[in-house]
Amino acid sequence: MDLTVTGSLPLILIDADIPRQQALAARLRAKGRSLSTPSDTLAALRELGTLPHAALLLSLAPGKTDPIDVICHARRQHPDMPVIALACPETSHRIAPAIRAGAAHCLIHPVTDDALEHALLTSQGRHGARDTVDDGPLAGFDGTSPPMRGVYSRIRAAARTRVPVLISGESGTGKKLCAQVIHLRSTARRGAFLAVDCRGTEEAALEAAIDGHLDRHAGGTLFLEDVSALSTAAQLTLTRILNRLEASFAAPELRIVCSMLHTPSPEADPAPSLRPDLLHRLQVLPIAMPPLRERTADILALCEAGLCRFSAEAGRAPAQITACALECLQAHPWPGNVRQLLNLLRALTTLEDSPLLTRETLPDDIRNPPRASPGGQSGFAGQTMAQIERAVLEDTIARHDGSVPRAARELDLAPSTIYRKMTGWRSAE
């Protein structure tokens, strides 16, 4: 069982004056704020890439990078990120440019605790409630294709209520990110975000995780990842817990968000599936995350954001992608979806020193995809879906030197599902 707990919106504090940065950081930590203090603006840019759900506190005092450029970079990467500028009398002339660049507030040193807390609370409120009518991208997501605009609209609707949400989608489509964005845009963000990986989680561990969260935190969001992987006994335990919460004072304070793995194969075994009564309780508001092959118009935006982030991590200027390389990426089926694309971009940024991502830098299977047969059919032509599924599973297991658990992780399946398939193959032979 994998547990992840996050609290309120974390902060990134940037100030070239190190003693002043450390003093303000100490005050914020004393108030229970989660905080990082990058040593320089380059490190800060890397932080921005890894913490899309954060608030930025930025001194307008000049450093290695112009603070106005940092604000522009943050707003370009994460449009919903709250930005608070910190000025002193010597830098007051930079307040107007900072506001134009996207800062939500500007405070003058010495900053009082009340002023700082008010700015943080109101900025976080904007982060959670802005653009509720718009269907544009939300922080953490990239792309404006019609399928994603529908997702953004549903996330905004979910954030305005506390009804249970069930997020479905293939592996790598961003189900957990969707749950985190719902948490951060809703009133539940005042509490913690608890993620429970249901694969292999038994009833006692599930109950202990939920009760432990309620003991330590007031409300928040409970995210049950791959809830359909729970055993029948664990599902009965979850139903009993939900009944108990609904009858207690804690129920209005705890938000329930779940995810279910959807596979493109209609014969895929969910193993086990959700009990109908539990399914109906959890999917009051369903959100379907589209696979990348159905939102290829977003690949350019995903590449630009990914290359900007990974180039900053590598300490280089953002790489650019050529039109030919983009065409190859848009033609690829991406069975691993956005996660697979981002992992490729990270690898290419690490391995290639060129400022251009060209067709020649792409892996051979993306640069030169297998040609279709003369009849226009793929190499799976004439095979049943069960035969195709077996071929994919056996190939993945072979690539992992026979390790079923590692193959299951790549395919985002429970190992028990693969073992059951293998038993079925042997009995049919």
Coordinates of C-alpha atoms in Angstrom, one line a residue:
M1 CA 0.0 0.0 0.0
D2 CA 1.3 3.4 -1.0
L3 CA 0.3 6.4 1.1
T4 CA 0.9 10.0 0.1
V5 CA -0.2 12.9 2.3
T6 CA 0.0 16.6 1.3
G7 CA -1.2 19.5 3.3
S8 CA -2.0 23.1 2.3
L9 CA -0.5 24.8 -0.8
P10 CA 3.3 24.7 -0.5
L11 CA 5.4 27.8 -0.9
I12 CA 8.5 28.6 -2.9
L13 CA 10.4 31.6 -1.4
I14 CA 13.0 33.4 -3.6
D15 CA 15.1 36.2 -2.3
A16 CA 18.7 37.1 -3.2
D17 CA 19.1 38.5 0.3
I18 CA 19.8 35.2 2.1
P19 CA 19.5 36.4 5.7
R20 CA 16.1 38.1 4.9
Q21 CA 15.0 34.9 3.1
Q22 CA 15.9 32.7 6.1
A23 CA 14.2 35.0 8.6
L24 CA 11.0 35.1 6.6
A25 CA 11.2 31.3 6.0
A26 CA 11.5 30.7 9.8
R27 CA 8.4 32.8 10.4
L28 CA 6.4 30.9 7.8
R29 CA 7.5 27.5 9.0
A30 CA 6.6 28.5 12.6
K31 CA 3.0 29.0 11.3
G32 CA 3.0 25.5 9.8
R33 CA 3.6 26.4 6.2
S34 CA 5.3 23.9 3.9
L35 CA 8.2 25.8 2.3
S36 CA 11.2 25.5 0.0
T37 CA 14.0 28.2 -0.3
P38 CA 15.9 27.7 -3.5
S39 CA 19.5 28.9 -3.3
D40 CA 19.3 30.8 -6.6
T41 CA 16.9 31.6 -9.4
L42 CA 18.1 28.6 -11.5
A43 CA 17.2 26.3 -8.6
A44 CA 13.9 28.1 -8.3
L45 CA 13.0 27.5 -11.9
R46 CA 13.6 23.8 -11.3
E47 CA 11.4 24.0 -8.3
L48 CA 8.6 25.6 -10.4
G49 CA 8.8 22.6 -12.8
T50 CA 8.4 20.0 -10.0
L51 CA 5.8 21.9 -7.9
P52 CA 3.0 23.1 -10.2
H53 CA 0.7 23.3 -7.2
A54 CA 2.5 25.9 -5.1
A55 CA 2.4 29.6 -4.3
L56 CA 5.5 31.7 -5.3
L57 CA 6.8 34.4 -2.9
L58 CA 9.4 36.4 -4.9
S59 CA 11.6 39.3 -3.8
L60 CA 11.9 42.1 -6.5
A61 CA 15.5 42.7 -5.5
P62 CA 17.7 41.9 -8.6
G63 CA 19.5 38.6 -8.6
K64 CA 21.1 36.4 -11.3
T65 CA 17.7 36.4 -13.1
D66 CA 15.4 39.4 -13.4
P67 CA 12.5 38.7 -10.9
I68 CA 10.0 40.0 -13.6
D69 CA 11.2 37.3 -15.9
V70 CA 10.8 34.7 -13.2
I71 CA 7.2 35.8 -12.7
C72 CA 6.5 35.6 -16.4
H73 CA 8.1 32.2 -16.5
A74 CA 5.9 31.0 -13.6
R75 CA 2.7 32.3 -15.1
R76 CA 3.5 30.9 -18.5
Q77 CA 4.2 27.4 -17.0
H78 CA 1.4 27.4 -14.4
P79 CA -1.3 30.0 -15.2
D80 CA -3.1 29.4 -11.9
M81 CA 0.0 29.6 -9.6
P82 CA -0.5 32.4 -7.0
V83 CA 2.4 34.9 -7.1
I84 CA 3.2 37.3 -4.3
A85 CA 5.9 39.9 -4.9
L86 CA 8.0 41.3 -2.0
A87 CA 9.4 44.8 -2.4
C88 CA 11.5 47.2 -0.4
P89 CA 11.6 51.0 -0.8
E90 CA 14.6 50.6 -3.2
T91 CA 12.6 48.3 -5.5
S92 CA 9.2 49.9 -5.3
H93 CA 9.5 51.1 -8.9
R94 CA 9.3 47.4 -9.9
I95 CA 5.9 46.9 -8.3
A96 CA 3.8 48.0 -11.3
P97 CA 5.8 45.7 -13.8
A98 CA 5.4 42.8 -11.3
I99 CA 1.7 43.3 -11.2
R100 CA 1.5 43.5 -15.0
A101 CA 3.6 40.3 -15.2
G102 CA 1.0 38.5 -13.1
A103 CA 1.7 39.0 -9.4
A104 CA -1.5 38.8 -7.4
H105 CA -0.2 40.9 -4.5
C106 CA 2.8 43.1 -3.7
L107 CA 4.0 43.6 -0.1
I108 CA 6.5 46.1 1.2
H109 CA 9.3 45.1 3.6
P110 CA 9.1 44.8 6.6
V111 CA 6.2 42.5 5.9
T112 CA 3.9 41.9 8.9
D113 CA 2.5 38.5 9.7
D114 CA -1.1 39.7 9.2
A115 CA -0.4 41.2 5.8
L116 CA 1.5 38.1 4.7
E117 CA -1.2 35.7 5.9
H118 CA -3.9 37.8 4.2
A119 CA -2.1 37.7 0.9
L120 CA -1.5 34.0 1.1
L121 CA -5.1 33.2 2.0
T122 CA -6.6 35.4 -0.7
S123 CA -4.1 34.2 -3.3
Q124 CA -4.8 30.6 -2.4
G125 CA -8.5 31.3 -2.7
R126 CA -8.0 32.7 -6.2
H127 CA -6.0 29.6 -7.0
G128 CA -8.9 27.4 -5.9
A129 CA -11.8 29.4 -7.4
R130 CA -10.7 31.5 -10.4
D131 CA -12.0 30.9 -13.9
T132 CA -14.9 28.8 -12.7
V133 CA -16.8 29.6 -15.9
D134 CA -13.9 29.3 -18.3
D135 CA -12.9 25.9 -19.9
G136 CA -9.2 26.8 -20.3
P137 CA -6.3 24.8 -18.9
L138 CA -5.9 24.3 -15.1
A139 CA -2.6 24.4 -13.2
G140 CA -0.7 21.2 -13.8
F141 CA -2.4 20.4 -17.1
D142 CA -1.5 21.5 -20.6
G143 CA -3.6 21.5 -23.8
T144 CA -6.9 23.0 -24.9
S145 CA -8.3 20.2 -27.1
P146 CA -12.1 19.6 -26.9
P147 CA -11.7 16.4 -24.7
M148 CA -9.5 18.3 -22.2
R149 CA -11.9 21.3 -22.1
G150 CA -14.6 18.9 -21.0
V151 CA -12.3 17.6 -18.3
Y152 CA -11.5 21.1 -17.1
S153 CA -15.2 21.9 -16.9
R154 CA -15.9 18.8 -14.9
I155 CA -13.0 19.6 -12.5
R156 CA -14.4 23.1 -11.9
A157 CA -17.8 21.6 -11.2
A158 CA -16.4 19.0 -8.8
A159 CA -14.5 21.7 -7.0
R160 CA -17.7 23.6 -6.2
T161 CA -19.2 20.6 -4.4
R162 CA -18.3 17.8 -2.1
V163 CA -20.0 15.0 -4.0
P164 CA -17.9 11.8 -4.6
V165 CA -15.9 11.8 -7.8
L166 CA -14.8 8.8 -9.8
I167 CA -12.0 9.4 -12.3
S168 CA -11.4 6.8 -15.0
G169 CA -8.8 6.5 -17.7
E170 CA -5.9 4.5 -19.1
S171 CA -2.6 4.3 -17.4
G172 CA -0.6 7.6 -17.7
T173 CA -3.6 9.9 -18.5
G174 CA -3.3 12.0 -15.3
K175 CA -5.9 10.5 -12.9
K176 CA -4.0 11.4 -9.7
L177 CA -3.2 14.9 -11.0
C178 CA -6.9 15.4 -11.7
A179 CA -7.7 14.4 -8.1
Q180 CA -5.0 16.7 -6.7
V181 CA -6.3 19.7 -8.8
I182 CA -9.9 19.0 -7.5
H183 CA -8.5 19.1 -3.9
L184 CA -6.6 22.3 -4.4
R185 CA -9.4 24.1 -6.1
S186 CA -12.0 23.1 -3.5
T187 CA -12.6 24.0 0.2
A188 CA -11.1 20.6 1.0
R189 CA -7.6 22.1 0.4
R190 CA -7.8 23.4 4.0
G191 CA -7.1 19.8 5.0
A192 CA -4.6 17.2 3.8
F193 CA -4.7 15.1 0.6
L194 CA -4.4 11.4 1.4
A195 CA -3.7 9.1 -1.5
V196 CA -4.2 5.3 -0.9
D197 CA -3.0 2.9 -3.6
C198 CA -5.7 0.2 -3.5
R199 CA -3.6 -2.4 -5.4
G200 CA -2.9 -5.1 -2.8
T201 CA -4.5 -3.1 0.1
E202 CA -6.4 -5.4 2.4
E203 CA -9.4 -4.3 4.6
A204 CA -7.4 -3.8 7.8
A205 CA -4.8 -1.6 6.1
L206 CA -7.5 0.4 4.3
E207 CA -9.4 1.1 7.5
A208 CA -6.2 2.0 9.4
A209 CA -5.2 4.4 6.7
I210 CA -8.5 6.2 6.7
D211 CA -8.9 6.3 10.5
G212 CA -5.3 7.5 10.8
H213 CA -6.0 10.3 8.4
L214 CA -9.1 11.4 10.3
D215 CA -7.2 11.3 13.6
R216 CA -4.4 13.6 12.3
H217 CA -6.3 15.9 10.0
A218 CA -9.6 17.8 9.9
G219 CA -11.3 16.8 6.7
G220 CA -9.3 17.1 3.4
T221 CA -9.5 14.7 0.5
L222 CA -9.3 10.9 0.5
F223 CA -8.1 9.7 -2.9
L224 CA -8.6 6.0 -3.5
E225 CA -6.3 5.1 -6.4
D226 CA -7.4 2.2 -8.6
V227 CA -10.3 1.5 -6.2
S228 CA -11.5 -1.4 -8.4
A229 CA -8.4 -3.4 -7.4
L230 CA -9.8 -3.7 -3.9
S231 CA -10.8 -7.3 -2.9
T232 CA -14.4 -8.0 -2.3
A233 CA -13.8 -8.0 1.5
A234 CA -12.0 -4.6 1.3
Q235 CA -14.9 -3.2 -0.7
L236 CA -17.3 -4.3 2.0
T237 CA -15.0 -2.6 4.6
L238 CA -15.0 0.6 2.5
T239 CA -18.8 0.5 2.3
R240 CA -19.0 0.2 6.0
I241 CA -16.5 3.1 6.5
L242 CA -18.5 5.3 4.2
N243 CA -21.7 4.5 6.1
R244 CA -20.0 5.3 9.4
L245 CA -18.6 8.6 8.0
E246 CA -22.0 9.7 6.7
A247 CA -23.5 9.1 10.2
S248 CA -20.7 11.1 11.9
F249 CA -19.8 14.8 12.1
A250 CA -16.7 14.1 10.0
A251 CA -18.6 13.2 6.9
P252 CA -19.1 16.8 5.6
E253 CA -15.4 17.6 6.1
L254 CA -13.9 14.6 4.2
R255 CA -14.0 14.5 0.4
I256 CA -14.0 11.2 -1.4
V257 CA -12.3 11.0 -4.8
C258 CA -11.5 7.6 -6.5
S259 CA -9.9 6.4 -9.7
M260 CA -10.4 3.4 -11.8
L261 CA -8.1 2.0 -14.5
H262 CA -9.6 1.8 -17.9
T263 CA -7.9 -0.4 -20.5
P264 CA -8.5 -0.1 -24.3
S265 CA -9.2 -3.9 -24.5
P266 CA -12.9 -4.6 -24.2
E267 CA -11.9 -8.1 -22.9
A268 CA -9.6 -6.8 -20.1
D269 CA -10.4 -8.3 -16.7
P270 CA -10.9 -5.6 -14.1
A271 CA -10.1 -8.2 -11.4
P272 CA -12.0 -7.6 -9.3
S273 CA -14.7 -5.1 -10.4
L274 CA -16.5 -2.8 -8.1
R275 CA -19.7 -3.9 -6.3
P276 CA -22.6 -2.2 -8.0
D277 CA -23.8 -0.5 -4.8
L278 CA -20.3 0.8 -4.1
L279 CA -19.8 2.0 -7.7
H280 CA -23.1 4.0 -7.6
R281 CA -22.0 5.7 -4.4
L282 CA -18.6 6.6 -5.7
Q283 CA -19.4 7.9 -9.2
V284 CA -21.8 10.6 -8.4
L285 CA -19.7 12.9 -10.6
P286 CA -17.7 10.8 -13.1
I287 CA -14.7 12.3 -15.0
A288 CA -13.1 10.4 -17.9
M289 CA -9.5 11.2 -18.7
P290 CA -9.0 11.0 -22.5
P291 CA -6.0 9.0 -23.8
L292 CA -3.3 11.0 -25.6
R293 CA -4.2 9.5 -29.0
E294 CA -7.6 11.2 -28.7
R295 CA -6.0 14.6 -27.9
T296 CA -3.1 14.8 -30.3
A297 CA -3.7 18.6 -30.7
D298 CA -2.3 19.0 -27.2
I299 CA 1.0 17.3 -27.9
L300 CA 2.7 20.6 -28.9
A301 CA 1.6 22.2 -25.6
L302 CA 2.7 19.2 -23.7
C303 CA 6.1 19.2 -25.4
E304 CA 6.7 22.9 -24.9
A305 CA 5.8 22.6 -21.1
G306 CA 7.8 19.4 -20.7
L307 CA 10.9 20.7 -22.5
C308 CA 10.8 23.9 -20.5
R309 CA 10.6 22.0 -17.3
F310 CA 13.2 19.4 -18.1
S311 CA 15.6 21.9 -19.6
A312 CA 15.5 24.0 -16.5
E313 CA 16.2 20.9 -14.4
A314 CA 19.3 20.3 -16.6
G315 CA 20.4 23.9 -16.3
R316 CA 19.9 24.7 -20.0
A317 CA 17.7 27.0 -22.0
P318 CA 14.4 25.4 -23.1
A319 CA 14.8 23.2 -26.2
Q320 CA 12.6 23.7 -29.2
I321 CA 10.8 21.0 -31.2
T322 CA 10.8 21.0 -35.0
A323 CA 7.7 20.5 -37.2
C324 CA 8.9 17.1 -38.5
A325 CA 9.5 15.8 -34.9
L326 CA 6.1 17.1 -33.9
E327 CA 4.5 15.2 -36.7
C328 CA 6.2 12.0 -35.6
L329 CA 5.0 12.4 -32.0
Q330 CA 1.4 13.2 -33.1
A331 CA 1.4 10.0 -35.3
H332 CA 2.5 7.7 -32.4
P333 CA -0.2 5.8 -30.6
W334 CA 1.2 6.4 -27.1
P335 CA 0.0 3.4 -25.2
G336 CA 1.5 4.9 -22.0
N337 CA -0.2 8.3 -22.7
V338 CA 1.1 11.6 -21.3
R339 CA 3.4 9.8 -18.8
Q340 CA 5.2 8.0 -21.7
L341 CA 5.5 11.2 -23.7
L342 CA 7.0 13.2 -20.7
N343 CA 9.4 10.3 -19.8
L344 CA 10.6 10.4 -23.4
L345 CA 11.1 14.2 -23.3
R346 CA 13.0 13.9 -20.0
A347 CA 15.3 11.3 -21.5
L348 CA 15.9 13.3 -24.7
T349 CA 16.6 16.5 -22.7
T350 CA 19.1 14.5 -20.6
L351 CA 20.9 12.8 -23.5
E352 CA 20.8 15.6 -26.2
D353 CA 22.8 18.8 -25.9
S354 CA 21.1 20.3 -29.0
P355 CA 18.7 23.2 -28.5
L356 CA 16.5 21.6 -31.1
L357 CA 14.5 18.4 -30.8
T358 CA 14.5 17.0 -34.3
R359 CA 13.1 13.9 -36.0
E360 CA 16.6 12.4 -36.0
T361 CA 16.8 12.6 -32.2
L362 CA 13.6 10.5 -31.7
P363 CA 13.7 6.7 -31.0
D364 CA 13.4 4.6 -34.1
D365 CA 10.0 3.2 -33.3
I366 CA 8.6 6.7 -33.2
R367 CA 10.7 8.1 -36.1
N368 CA 9.9 5.0 -38.3
P369 CA 6.7 3.4 -37.2
P370 CA 5.9 -0.1 -38.5
R371 CA 4.3 0.0 -42.0
A372 CA 0.8 -1.3 -42.3
S373 CA 0.2 -4.4 -44.4
P374 CA -1.0 -4.0 -48.0
G375 CA -4.6 -4.3 -46.9
G376 CA -4.1 -1.4 -44.5
Q377 CA -4.2 -3.6 -41.5
S378 CA -1.7 -3.9 -38.7
G379 CA 0.4 -6.9 -37.7
F380 CA -2.5 -8.0 -35.4
A381 CA -4.9 -8.4 -38.3
G382 CA -6.9 -11.6 -38.1
Q383 CA -6.3 -12.0 -34.4
T384 CA -8.9 -11.9 -31.6
M385 CA -8.7 -9.3 -28.9
A386 CA -7.8 -12.1 -26.4
Q387 CA -4.9 -13.1 -28.7
I388 CA -3.7 -9.5 -29.0
E389 CA -3.9 -9.1 -25.2
R390 CA -1.9 -12.3 -24.6
A391 CA 0.8 -11.1 -27.1
V392 CA 1.2 -7.8 -25.3
L393 CA 1.3 -9.3 -21.9
E394 CA 3.9 -12.0 -22.9
D395 CA 6.0 -9.4 -24.7
T396 CA 6.0 -7.1 -21.6
I397 CA 6.9 -9.9 -19.3
A398 CA 9.7 -11.0 -21.6
R399 CA 11.1 -7.4 -21.6
H400 CA 11.2 -7.5 -17.8
D401 CA 13.1 -10.9 -17.8
G402 CA 10.1 -12.8 -16.7
S403 CA 9.2 -10.6 -13.8
V404 CA 5.4 -10.4 -13.6
P405 CA 5.4 -7.7 -10.8
R406 CA 7.6 -5.4 -13.0
A407 CA 5.4 -6.0 -16.1
A408 CA 2.3 -5.3 -14.0
R409 CA 3.8 -1.9 -12.9
E410 CA 4.5 -1.0 -16.5
L411 CA 1.0 -1.9 -17.7
D412 CA -0.6 -0.5 -14.5
L413 CA -2.3 -3.8 -13.7
A414 CA -2.5 -5.8 -10.5
P415 CA 0.0 -8.8 -10.7
S416 CA -2.9 -11.1 -9.7
T417 CA -4.6 -10.1 -13.0
I418 CA -1.6 -11.3 -15.1
Y419 CA -1.3 -14.5 -13.0
R420 CA -4.9 -15.2 -13.6
K421 CA -4.5 -14.7 -17.3
M422 CA -1.5 -17.0 -17.4
T423 CA -3.5 -19.7 -15.5
G424 CA -6.3 -19.4 -18.1
W425 CA -3.9 -19.7 -21.0
R426 CA -2.4 -22.9 -19.5
S427 CA -5.7 -24.5 -18.8
A428 CA -6.9 -23.8 -22.4
E429 CA -3.8 -25.4 -24.0

